[in-house]
Coordinates of N, CA and C in Angstrom, one line a residue:
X1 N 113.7 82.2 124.0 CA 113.7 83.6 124.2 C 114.2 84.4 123.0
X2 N 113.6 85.4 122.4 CA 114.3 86.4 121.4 C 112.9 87.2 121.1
X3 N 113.3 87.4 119.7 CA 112.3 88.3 119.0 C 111.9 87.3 117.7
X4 N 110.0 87.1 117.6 CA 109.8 86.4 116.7 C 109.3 87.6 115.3
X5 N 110.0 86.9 113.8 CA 110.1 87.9 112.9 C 109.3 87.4 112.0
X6 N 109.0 88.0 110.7 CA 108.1 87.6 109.2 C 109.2 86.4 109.1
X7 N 108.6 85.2 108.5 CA 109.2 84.6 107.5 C 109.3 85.0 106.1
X8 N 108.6 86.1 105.7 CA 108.8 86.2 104.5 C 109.7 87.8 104.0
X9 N 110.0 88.6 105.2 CA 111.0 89.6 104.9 C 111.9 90.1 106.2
X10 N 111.5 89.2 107.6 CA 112.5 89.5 108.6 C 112.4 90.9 109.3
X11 N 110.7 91.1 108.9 CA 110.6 92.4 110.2 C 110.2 91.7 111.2
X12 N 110.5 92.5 112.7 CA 110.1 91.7 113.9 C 108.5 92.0 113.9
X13 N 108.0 91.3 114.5 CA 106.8 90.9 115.1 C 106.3 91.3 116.7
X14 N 106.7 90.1 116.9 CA 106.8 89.5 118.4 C 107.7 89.2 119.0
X15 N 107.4 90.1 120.9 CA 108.8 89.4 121.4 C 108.3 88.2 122.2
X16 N 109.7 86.9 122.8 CA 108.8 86.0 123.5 C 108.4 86.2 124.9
X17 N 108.8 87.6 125.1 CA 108.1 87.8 126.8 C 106.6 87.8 126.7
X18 N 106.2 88.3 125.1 CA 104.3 88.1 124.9 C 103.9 87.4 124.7
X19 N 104.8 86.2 124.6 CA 104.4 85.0 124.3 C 103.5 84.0 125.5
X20 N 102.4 83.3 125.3 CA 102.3 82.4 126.5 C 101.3 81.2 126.1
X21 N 101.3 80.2 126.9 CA 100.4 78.7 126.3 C 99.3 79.3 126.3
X22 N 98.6 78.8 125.3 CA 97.5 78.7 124.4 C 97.1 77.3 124.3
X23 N 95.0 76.6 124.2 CA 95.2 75.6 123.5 C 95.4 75.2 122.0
X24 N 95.6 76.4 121.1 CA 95.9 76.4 119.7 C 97.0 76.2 119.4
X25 N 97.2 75.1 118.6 CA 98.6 74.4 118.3 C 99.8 75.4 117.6
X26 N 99.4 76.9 117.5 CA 100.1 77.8 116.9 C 100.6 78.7 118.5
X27 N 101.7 79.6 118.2 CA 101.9 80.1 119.1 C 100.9 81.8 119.6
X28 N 101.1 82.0 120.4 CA 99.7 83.1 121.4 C 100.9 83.8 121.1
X29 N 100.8 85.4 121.3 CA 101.2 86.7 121.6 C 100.1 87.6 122.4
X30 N 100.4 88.0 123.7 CA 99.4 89.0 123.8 C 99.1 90.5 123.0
X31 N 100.8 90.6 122.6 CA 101.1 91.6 121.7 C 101.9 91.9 120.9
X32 N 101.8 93.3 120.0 CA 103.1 92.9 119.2 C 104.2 93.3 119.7
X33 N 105.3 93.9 118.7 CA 106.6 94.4 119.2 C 106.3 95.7 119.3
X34 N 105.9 96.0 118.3 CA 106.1 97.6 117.9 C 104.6 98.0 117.3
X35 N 104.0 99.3 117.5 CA 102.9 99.7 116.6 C 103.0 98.8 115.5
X36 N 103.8 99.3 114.7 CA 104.2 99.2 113.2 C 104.2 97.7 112.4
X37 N 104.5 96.7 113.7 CA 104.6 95.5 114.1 C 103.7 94.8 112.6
X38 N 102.8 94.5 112.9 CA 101.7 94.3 112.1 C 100.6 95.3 111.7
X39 N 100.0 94.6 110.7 CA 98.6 95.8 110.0 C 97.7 94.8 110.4
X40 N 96.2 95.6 110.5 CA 94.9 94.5 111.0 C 93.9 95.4 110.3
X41 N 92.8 94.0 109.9 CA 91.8 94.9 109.2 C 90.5 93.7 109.8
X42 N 89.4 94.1 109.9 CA 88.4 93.4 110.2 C 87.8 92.7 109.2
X43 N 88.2 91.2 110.1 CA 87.9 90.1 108.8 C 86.4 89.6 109.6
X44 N 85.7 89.7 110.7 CA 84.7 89.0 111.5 C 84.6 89.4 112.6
X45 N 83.6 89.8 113.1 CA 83.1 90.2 114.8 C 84.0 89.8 115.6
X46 N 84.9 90.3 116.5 CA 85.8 89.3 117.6 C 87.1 89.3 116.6
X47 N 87.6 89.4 115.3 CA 88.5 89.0 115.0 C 89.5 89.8 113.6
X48 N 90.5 90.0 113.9 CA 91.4 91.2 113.1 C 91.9 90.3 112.3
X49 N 92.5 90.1 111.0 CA 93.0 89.7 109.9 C 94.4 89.9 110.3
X50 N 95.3 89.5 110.1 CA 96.9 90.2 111.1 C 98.2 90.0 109.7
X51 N 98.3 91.1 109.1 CA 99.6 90.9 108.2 C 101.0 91.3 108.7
X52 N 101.7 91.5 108.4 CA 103.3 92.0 108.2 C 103.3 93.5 107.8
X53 N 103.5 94.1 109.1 CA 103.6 95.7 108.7 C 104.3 96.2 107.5
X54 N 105.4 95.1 107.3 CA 106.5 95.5 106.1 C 106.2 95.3 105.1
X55 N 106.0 93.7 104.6 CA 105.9 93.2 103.7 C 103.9 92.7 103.2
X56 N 103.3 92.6 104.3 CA 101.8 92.7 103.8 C 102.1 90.7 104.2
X57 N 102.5 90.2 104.2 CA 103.1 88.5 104.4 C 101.1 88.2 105.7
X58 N 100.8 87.5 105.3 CA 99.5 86.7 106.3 C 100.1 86.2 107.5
X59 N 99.6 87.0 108.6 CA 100.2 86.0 109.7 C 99.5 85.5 110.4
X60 N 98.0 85.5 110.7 CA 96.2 85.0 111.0 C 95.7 85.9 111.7
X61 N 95.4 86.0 112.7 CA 94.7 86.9 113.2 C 94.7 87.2 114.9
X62 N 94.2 88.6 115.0 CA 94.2 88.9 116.3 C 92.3 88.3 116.8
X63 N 92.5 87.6 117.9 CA 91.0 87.4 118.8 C 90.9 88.3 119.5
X64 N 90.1 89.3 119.7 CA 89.8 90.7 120.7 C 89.3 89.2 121.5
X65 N 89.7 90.3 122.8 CA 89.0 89.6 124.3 C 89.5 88.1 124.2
X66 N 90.0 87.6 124.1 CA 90.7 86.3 124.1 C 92.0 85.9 124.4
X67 N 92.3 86.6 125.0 CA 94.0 86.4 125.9 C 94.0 86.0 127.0
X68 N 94.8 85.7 128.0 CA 95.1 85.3 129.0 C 94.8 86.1 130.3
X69 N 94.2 87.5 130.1 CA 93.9 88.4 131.0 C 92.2 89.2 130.4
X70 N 91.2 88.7 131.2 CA 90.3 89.8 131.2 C 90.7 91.2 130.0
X71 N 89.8 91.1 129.2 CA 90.2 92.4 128.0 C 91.4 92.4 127.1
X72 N 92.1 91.4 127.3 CA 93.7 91.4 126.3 C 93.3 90.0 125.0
X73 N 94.2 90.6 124.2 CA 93.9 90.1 122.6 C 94.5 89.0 122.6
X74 N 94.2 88.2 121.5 CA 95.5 87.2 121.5 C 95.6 87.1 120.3
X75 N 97.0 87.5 119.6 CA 97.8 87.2 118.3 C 98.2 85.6 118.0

């Protein structure tokens, strides 16, 4: 349980209540923390590029329509 942050300048991200299993060996978010949370730019059809609002830091990407609920994203 907490708030997951950049490894590379310790702005928060994600909290783990958005958190949930996924079969991708990386962790799922349905969302972020905050607006500001991350930046997204369109890297491919279905899929957002996902940096570090603060620092610009790569964090992979958002899948539109691919969360755990009809119409929700997954980070």
């Amino acid at each position: 349980p907490g708030i997951y942050v950049c490894a590379k300048c310790g702005h928060e991200l994600f909290s783990s209540r958005a958190k949930y299993e996924h079969s991708s060996p990386w962790p799922a978010f349905t969302e972020t923390l905050r607006g500001d949370s991350v930046a997204k730019r369109e890297e491919r059809r279905g899929a957002l590029k996902v940096t570090c609002g603060k620092c610009g830091n790569g964090l992979g990407h958002e899948f539109l329509n691919d969360g755990p609920k009809r119409g929700q994203s997954r980070f």
